[in-house]
Every structure is written in structure tokens, then in C-alpha cells.
mmCIF file of C-alpha atoms in Angstrom:
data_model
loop_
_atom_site.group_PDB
_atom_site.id
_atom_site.type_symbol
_atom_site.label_atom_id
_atom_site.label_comp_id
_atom_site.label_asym_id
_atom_site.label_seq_id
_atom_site.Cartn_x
_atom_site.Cartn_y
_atom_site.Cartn_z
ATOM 1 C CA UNK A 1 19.449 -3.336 -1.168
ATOM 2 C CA UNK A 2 17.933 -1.750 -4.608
ATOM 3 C CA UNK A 3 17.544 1.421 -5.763
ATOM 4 C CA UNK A 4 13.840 3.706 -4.724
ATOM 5 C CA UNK A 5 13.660 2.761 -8.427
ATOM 6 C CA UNK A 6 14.420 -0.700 -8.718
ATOM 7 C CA UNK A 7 17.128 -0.027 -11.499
ATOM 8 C CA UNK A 8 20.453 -0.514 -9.580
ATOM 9 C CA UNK A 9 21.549 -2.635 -6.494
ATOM 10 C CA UNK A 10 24.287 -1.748 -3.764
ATOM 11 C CA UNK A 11 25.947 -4.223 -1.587
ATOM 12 C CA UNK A 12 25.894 -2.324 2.164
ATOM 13 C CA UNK A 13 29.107 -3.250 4.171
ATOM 14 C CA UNK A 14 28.790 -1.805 7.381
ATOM 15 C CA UNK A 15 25.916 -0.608 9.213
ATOM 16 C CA UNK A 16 26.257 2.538 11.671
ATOM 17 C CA UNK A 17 26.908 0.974 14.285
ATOM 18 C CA UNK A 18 29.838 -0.681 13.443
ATOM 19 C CA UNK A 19 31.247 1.523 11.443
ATOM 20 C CA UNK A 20 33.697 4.342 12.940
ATOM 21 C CA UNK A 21 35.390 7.590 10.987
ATOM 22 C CA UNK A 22 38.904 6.509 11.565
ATOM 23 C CA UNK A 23 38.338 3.853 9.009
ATOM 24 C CA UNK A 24 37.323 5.870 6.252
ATOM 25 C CA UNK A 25 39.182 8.576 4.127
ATOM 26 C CA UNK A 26 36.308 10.624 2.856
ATOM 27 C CA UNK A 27 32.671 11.071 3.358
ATOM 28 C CA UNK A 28 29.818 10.938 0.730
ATOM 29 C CA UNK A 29 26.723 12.385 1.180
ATOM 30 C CA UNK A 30 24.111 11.802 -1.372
ATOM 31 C CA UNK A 31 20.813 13.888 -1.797
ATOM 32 C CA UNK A 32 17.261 13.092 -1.512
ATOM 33 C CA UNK A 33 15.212 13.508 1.454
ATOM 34 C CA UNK A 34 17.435 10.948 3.413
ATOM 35 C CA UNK A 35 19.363 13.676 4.930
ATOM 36 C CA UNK A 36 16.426 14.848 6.658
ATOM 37 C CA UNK A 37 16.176 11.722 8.270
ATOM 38 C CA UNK A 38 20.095 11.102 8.863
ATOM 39 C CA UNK A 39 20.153 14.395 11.143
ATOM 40 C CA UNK A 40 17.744 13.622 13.069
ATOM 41 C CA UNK A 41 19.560 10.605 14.309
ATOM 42 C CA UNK A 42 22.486 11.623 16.509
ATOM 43 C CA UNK A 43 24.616 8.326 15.241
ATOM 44 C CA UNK A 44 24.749 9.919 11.670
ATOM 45 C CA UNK A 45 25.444 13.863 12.732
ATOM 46 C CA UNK A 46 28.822 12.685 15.075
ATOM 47 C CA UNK A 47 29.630 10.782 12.171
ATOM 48 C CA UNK A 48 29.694 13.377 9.591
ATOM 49 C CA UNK A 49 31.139 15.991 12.582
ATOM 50 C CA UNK A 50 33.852 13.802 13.110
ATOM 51 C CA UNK A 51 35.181 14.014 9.446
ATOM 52 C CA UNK A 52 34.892 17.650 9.067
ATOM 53 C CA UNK A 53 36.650 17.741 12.699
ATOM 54 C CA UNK A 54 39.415 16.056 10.861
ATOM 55 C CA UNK A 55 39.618 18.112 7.396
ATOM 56 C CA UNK A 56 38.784 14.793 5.653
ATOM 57 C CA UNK A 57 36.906 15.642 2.192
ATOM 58 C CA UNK A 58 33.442 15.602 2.806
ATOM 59 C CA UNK A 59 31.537 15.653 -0.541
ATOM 60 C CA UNK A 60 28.027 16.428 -0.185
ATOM 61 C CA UNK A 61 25.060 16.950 -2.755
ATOM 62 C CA UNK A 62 21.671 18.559 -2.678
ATOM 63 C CA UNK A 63 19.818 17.747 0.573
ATOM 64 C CA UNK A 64 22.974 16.317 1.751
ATOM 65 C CA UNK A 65 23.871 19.859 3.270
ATOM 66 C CA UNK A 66 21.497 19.505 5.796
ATOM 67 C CA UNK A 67 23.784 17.256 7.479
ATOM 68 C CA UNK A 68 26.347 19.464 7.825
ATOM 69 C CA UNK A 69 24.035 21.879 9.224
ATOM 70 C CA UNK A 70 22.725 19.342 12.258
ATOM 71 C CA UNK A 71 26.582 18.695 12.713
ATOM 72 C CA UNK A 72 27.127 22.414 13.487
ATOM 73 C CA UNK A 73 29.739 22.623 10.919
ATOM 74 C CA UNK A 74 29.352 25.172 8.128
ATOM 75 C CA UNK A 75 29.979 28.761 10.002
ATOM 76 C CA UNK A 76 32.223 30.426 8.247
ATOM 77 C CA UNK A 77 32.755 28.150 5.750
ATOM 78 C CA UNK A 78 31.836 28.095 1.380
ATOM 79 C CA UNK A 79 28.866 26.223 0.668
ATOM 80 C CA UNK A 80 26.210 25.339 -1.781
ATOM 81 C CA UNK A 81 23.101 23.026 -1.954
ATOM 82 C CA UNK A 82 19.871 22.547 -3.126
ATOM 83 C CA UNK A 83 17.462 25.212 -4.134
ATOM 84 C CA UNK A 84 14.932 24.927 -0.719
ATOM 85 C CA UNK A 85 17.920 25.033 1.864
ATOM 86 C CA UNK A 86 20.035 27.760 1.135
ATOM 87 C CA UNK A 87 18.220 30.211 3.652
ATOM 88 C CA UNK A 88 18.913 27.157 5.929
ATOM 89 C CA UNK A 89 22.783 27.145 4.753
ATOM 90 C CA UNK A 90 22.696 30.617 5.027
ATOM 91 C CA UNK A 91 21.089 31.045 8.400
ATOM 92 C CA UNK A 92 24.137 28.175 9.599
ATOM 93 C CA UNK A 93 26.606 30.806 9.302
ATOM 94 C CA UNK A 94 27.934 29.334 5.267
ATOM 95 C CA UNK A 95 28.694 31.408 2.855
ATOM 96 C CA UNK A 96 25.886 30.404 -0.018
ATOM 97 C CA UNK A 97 27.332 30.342 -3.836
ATOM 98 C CA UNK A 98 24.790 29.591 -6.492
ATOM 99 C CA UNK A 99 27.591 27.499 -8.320
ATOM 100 C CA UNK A 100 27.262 24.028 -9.603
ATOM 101 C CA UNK A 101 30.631 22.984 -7.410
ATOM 102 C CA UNK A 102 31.932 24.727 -4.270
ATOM 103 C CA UNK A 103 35.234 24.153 -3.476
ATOM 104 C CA UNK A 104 35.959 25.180 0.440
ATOM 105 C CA UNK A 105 39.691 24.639 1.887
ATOM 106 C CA UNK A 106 40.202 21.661 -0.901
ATOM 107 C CA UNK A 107 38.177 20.006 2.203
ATOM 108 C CA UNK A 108 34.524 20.402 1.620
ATOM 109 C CA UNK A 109 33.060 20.270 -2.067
ATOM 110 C CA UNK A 110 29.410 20.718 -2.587
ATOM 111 C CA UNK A 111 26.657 21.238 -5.252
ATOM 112 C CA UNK A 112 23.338 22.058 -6.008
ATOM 113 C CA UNK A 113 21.221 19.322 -7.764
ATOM 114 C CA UNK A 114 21.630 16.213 -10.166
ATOM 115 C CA UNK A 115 22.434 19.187 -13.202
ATOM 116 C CA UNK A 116 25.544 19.471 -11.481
ATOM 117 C CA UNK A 117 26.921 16.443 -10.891
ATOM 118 C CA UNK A 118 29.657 16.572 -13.974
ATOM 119 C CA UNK A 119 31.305 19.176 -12.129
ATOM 120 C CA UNK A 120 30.834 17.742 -8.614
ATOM 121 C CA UNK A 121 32.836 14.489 -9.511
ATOM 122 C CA UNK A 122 35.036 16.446 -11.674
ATOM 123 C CA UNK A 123 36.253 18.436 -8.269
ATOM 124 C CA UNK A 124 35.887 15.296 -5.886
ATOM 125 C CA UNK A 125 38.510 13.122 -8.117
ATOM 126 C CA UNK A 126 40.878 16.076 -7.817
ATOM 127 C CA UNK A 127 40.715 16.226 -4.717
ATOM 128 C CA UNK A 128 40.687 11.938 -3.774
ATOM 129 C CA UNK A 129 43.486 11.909 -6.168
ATOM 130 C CA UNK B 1 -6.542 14.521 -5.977
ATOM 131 C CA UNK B 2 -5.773 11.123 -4.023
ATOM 132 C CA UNK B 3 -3.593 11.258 -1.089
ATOM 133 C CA UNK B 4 -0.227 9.418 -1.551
ATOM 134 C CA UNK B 5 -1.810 6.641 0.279
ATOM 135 C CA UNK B 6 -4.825 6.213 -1.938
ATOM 136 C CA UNK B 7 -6.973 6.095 0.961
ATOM 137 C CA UNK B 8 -8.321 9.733 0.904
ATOM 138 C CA UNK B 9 -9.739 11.749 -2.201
ATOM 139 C CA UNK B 10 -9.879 15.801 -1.862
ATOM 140 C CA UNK B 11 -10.657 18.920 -4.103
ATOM 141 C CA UNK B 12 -8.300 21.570 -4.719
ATOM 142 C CA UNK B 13 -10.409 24.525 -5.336
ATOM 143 C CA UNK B 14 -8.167 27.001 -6.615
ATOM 144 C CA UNK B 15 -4.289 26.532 -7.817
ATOM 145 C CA UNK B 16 -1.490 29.387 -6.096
ATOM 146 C CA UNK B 17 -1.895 31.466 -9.595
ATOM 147 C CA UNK B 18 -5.645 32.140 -9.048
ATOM 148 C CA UNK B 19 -5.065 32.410 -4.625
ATOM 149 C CA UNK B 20 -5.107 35.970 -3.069
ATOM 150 C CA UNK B 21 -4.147 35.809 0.909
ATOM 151 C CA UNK B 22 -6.583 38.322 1.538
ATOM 152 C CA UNK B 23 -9.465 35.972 0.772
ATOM 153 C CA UNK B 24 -8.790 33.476 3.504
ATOM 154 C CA UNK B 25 -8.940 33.810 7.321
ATOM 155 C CA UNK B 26 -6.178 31.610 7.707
ATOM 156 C CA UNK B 27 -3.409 29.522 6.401
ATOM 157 C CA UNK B 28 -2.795 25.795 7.425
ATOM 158 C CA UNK B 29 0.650 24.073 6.341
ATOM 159 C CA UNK B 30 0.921 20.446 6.427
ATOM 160 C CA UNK B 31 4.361 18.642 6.736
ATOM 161 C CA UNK B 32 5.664 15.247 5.157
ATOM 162 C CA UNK B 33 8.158 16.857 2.714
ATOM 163 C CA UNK B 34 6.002 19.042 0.816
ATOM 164 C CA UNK B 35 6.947 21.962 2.698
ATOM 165 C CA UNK B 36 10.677 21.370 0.900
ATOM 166 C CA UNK B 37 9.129 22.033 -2.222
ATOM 167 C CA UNK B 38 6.769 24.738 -1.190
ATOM 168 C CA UNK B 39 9.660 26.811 -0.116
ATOM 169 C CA UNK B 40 11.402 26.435 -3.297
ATOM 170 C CA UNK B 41 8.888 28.207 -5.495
ATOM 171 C CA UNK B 42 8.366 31.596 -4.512
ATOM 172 C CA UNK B 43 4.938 32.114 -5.234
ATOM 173 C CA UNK B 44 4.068 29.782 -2.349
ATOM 174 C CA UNK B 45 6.938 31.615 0.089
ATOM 175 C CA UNK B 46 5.285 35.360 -0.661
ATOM 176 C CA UNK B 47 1.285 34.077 0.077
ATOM 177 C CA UNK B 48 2.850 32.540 3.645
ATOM 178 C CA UNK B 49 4.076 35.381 4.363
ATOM 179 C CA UNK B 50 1.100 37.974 3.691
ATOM 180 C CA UNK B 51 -0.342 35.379 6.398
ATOM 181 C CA UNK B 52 2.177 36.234 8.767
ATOM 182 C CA UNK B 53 2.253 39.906 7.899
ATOM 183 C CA UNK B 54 -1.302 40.234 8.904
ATOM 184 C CA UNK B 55 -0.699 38.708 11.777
ATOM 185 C CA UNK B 56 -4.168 35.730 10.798
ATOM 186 C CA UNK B 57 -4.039 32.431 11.719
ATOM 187 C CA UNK B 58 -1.091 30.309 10.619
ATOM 188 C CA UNK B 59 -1.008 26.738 11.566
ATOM 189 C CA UNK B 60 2.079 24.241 10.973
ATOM 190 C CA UNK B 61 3.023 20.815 12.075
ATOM 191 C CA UNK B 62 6.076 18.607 11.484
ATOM 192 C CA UNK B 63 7.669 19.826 8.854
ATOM 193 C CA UNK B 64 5.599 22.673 7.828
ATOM 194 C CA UNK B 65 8.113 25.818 9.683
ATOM 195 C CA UNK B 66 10.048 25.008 6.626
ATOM 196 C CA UNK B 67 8.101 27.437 4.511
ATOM 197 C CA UNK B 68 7.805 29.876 7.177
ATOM 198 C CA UNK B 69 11.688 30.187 7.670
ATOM 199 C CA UNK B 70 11.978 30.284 3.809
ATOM 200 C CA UNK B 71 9.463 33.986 4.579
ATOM 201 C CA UNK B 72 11.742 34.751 7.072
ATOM 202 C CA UNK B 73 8.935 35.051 9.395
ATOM 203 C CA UNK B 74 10.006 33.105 12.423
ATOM 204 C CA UNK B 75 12.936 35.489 13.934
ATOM 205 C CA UNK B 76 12.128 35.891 18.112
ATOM 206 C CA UNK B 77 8.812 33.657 17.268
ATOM 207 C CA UNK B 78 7.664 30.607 19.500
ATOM 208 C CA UNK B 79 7.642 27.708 17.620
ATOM 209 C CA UNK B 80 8.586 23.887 17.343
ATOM 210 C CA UNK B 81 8.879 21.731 14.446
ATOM 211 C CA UNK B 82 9.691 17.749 13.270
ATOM 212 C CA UNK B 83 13.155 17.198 15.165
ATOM 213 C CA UNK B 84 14.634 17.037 11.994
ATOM 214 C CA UNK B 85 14.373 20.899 11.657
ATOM 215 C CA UNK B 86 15.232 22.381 14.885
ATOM 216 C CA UNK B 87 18.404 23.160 14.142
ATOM 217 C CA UNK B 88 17.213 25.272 11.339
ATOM 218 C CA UNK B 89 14.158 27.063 13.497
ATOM 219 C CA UNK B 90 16.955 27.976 15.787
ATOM 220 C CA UNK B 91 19.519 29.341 13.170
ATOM 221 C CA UNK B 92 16.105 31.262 11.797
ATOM 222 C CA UNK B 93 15.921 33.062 14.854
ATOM 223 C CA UNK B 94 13.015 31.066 16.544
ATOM 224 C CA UNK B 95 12.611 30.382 20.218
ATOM 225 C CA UNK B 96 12.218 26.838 20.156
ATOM 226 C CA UNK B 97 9.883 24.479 22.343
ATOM 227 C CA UNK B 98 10.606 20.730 22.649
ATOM 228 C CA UNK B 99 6.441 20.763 23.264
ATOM 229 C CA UNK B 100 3.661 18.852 21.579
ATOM 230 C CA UNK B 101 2.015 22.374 20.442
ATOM 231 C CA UNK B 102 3.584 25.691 20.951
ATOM 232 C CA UNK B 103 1.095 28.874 20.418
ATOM 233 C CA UNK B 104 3.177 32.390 20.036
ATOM 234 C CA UNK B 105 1.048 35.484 20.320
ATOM 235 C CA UNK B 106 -2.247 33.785 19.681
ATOM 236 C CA UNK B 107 -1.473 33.640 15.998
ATOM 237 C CA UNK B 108 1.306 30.980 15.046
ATOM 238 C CA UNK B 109 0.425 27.306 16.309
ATOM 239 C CA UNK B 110 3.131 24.820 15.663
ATOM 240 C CA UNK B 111 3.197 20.706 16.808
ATOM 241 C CA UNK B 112 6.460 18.650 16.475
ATOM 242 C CA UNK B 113 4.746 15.469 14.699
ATOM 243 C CA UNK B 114 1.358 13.064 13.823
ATOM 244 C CA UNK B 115 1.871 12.073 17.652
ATOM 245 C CA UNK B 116 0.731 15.905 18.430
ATOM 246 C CA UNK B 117 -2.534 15.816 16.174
ATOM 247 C CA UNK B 118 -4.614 16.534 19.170
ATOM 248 C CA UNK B 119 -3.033 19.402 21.165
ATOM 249 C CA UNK B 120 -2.917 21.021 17.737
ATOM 250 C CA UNK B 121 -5.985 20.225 16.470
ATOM 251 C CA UNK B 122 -7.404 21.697 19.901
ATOM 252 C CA UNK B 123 -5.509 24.832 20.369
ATOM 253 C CA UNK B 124 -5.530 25.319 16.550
ATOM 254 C CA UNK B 125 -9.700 25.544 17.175
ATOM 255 C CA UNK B 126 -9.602 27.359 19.884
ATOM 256 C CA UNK B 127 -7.603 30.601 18.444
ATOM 257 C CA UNK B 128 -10.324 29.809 15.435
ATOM 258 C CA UNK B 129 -13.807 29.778 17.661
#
């Protein structure tokens, strides 16, 4: 499929349905407003649950948060994200840093906005690696 | 302005920076995902919540609540919101109602999604007859 701007194309593997956690290392959870609509599907919150269930990196972006937050998964833990949900990171029980890249138990790593995303890659290839 | 479908045209009378709550009656906040932005600029946060204070008419659908968690105006309130967001209504301290309008106190009307146009439309006249 392309790009919302036309400019790059991605092959998709594996649709949800036929894809299951055990397969996969790490998640990735890009920004946007797609988050909104991945939690409100319950295929895509036990999906991201079942990664943070098993302390495989999750790396998630702006919006991308939000998942987390469906998935019941942030109390307690270190946690940034775009600008408009940190009352709604906050209000899951996270602990909100305005940094560009939150590390939490070398597990979770999350930033803000697209600003950020030197230091976001820097920390998730340290932590693939 | 045209609407993002280019089938409706509408005047903006007045931008935020020339808007005092105390001149309106009322405050109606639509949903899509302009709420996310609304409740990352302040100015639009603070005139919600003068609405709120003063207990007048607030009316939001879908995806609307946003802003009026962002006030932190929606602790032991009524309310629903797009499905997307009741996870976040909840962590804001809401009561939420899987209903097609929900009306708390005669002053906050929320609806769920387009689906619930007319119970909102309707009770959202009646608390303004």
C-alpha cells in the first residue's frame, strides 16, 4: 500500500488475523491518528498487551501511546507521547516525562513527536541490538 | 471555510483570541479529530472550561470529551464518548454510559457517534428550549 502522501510504498506481510505475538521480537507503533482507531479494535489492543505481558520492546511514538493505554498497560510505568495525550498518559497511571526518548525497564521506549525521532531510533537500536 | 468534504461552506465569526465565554450561552464541541488538536493549545482547553465552571450548556459527541478531559472537567460526571476514548473518560474520572446520549445534571450532553445525531440533537434542544 502507499504512503497518506503518495511518496513511499510498504509491502504488508501479514494481516491481523494471521499474525500472532509469538512470532515477533518487538513491537512498533507508529503515530498519527491510526492509534485511535487500532484501540478501538480489540484484535490490535491483545496484540500490543501481549508484548508488554512478555517484556518484549515495545517502541511507540506520538499517538501510538494511546495503545498502550486501551491495553491497560502503562500504571506505574515511564512514559512519554504526544503533546494532546499526556493528561490521558497521565490519568493511565504513567509517569509523564516531557523528554524526546523515555527509556522504561530497557522494555518500553517512547517519544513525543516527529522532532524526536533521532533520539527515538537512537535508543530503539540499543536496545534491538 | 469549506468543510473537509467540500460539500458545506460556513462563517467563523470570531477566532479563540477575540472569544470571551461569557458572551455565549453555550458551548458545542464537535468530534472527528479536531478535538486532539483543540486540547493541545491551551487557549481552547481554558474557554471549555469557563463553560463547565458555570455550569451552561456544554454539548459533545464522538470525540469531542477529549477537550473536556484535557479541562479536567469530567471527574464523577456522566458522560460517553466515540469507543475509541472510553478508556480515557474512565481514567478521567467519568461515569461512563455505553448509551446513544447521556445527559449529567441537565448541563453536559454527550452521544457516542454520527449514529446518535438524533437523541443528541433532541435532548441537546430540549435543555436549550
Amino acid at each position: 500500500m502507499k504512503g497518506k502522501q503518495g511518496k513511499s510504498e510498504i509491502t504488508i506481510d501479514k494481516g491481523i488475523n494471521d499474525a500472532s505475538p509469538e512470532d515477533y521480537d518487538a513491537l512498533f507503533i507508529p503515530g498519527g491518528f491510526s492509534p485511535d482507531i487500532l484501540r478501538a479494535d480489540d484484535r490490535f489492543v491483545s496484540f500490543s498487551k501481549a508484548f508488554m505481558a512478555a517484556k518484549k520492546p515495545v517502541l511507540a511514538i506520538c499517538h501510538g501511546p494511546q495503545l498502550l493505554i486501551t491495553a491497560e498497560t502503562l500504571n506505574g510505568r515511564d512514559v512519554t507521547g504526544y503533546k494532546s495525550i499526556h493528561v490521558d498518559l497521565i490519568n493511565a497511571g504513567g509517569n509523564l516525562h516531557d523528554k524526546e526518548v523515555v527509556v522504561c525497564q530497557n522494555q518500553l521506549i517512547t517519544s513525543r513527536q516527529p522532532d524526536d525521532i533521532p533520539a527515538f531510533v537512537q535508543e530503539s537500536l540499543r536496545i534491538l541490538g
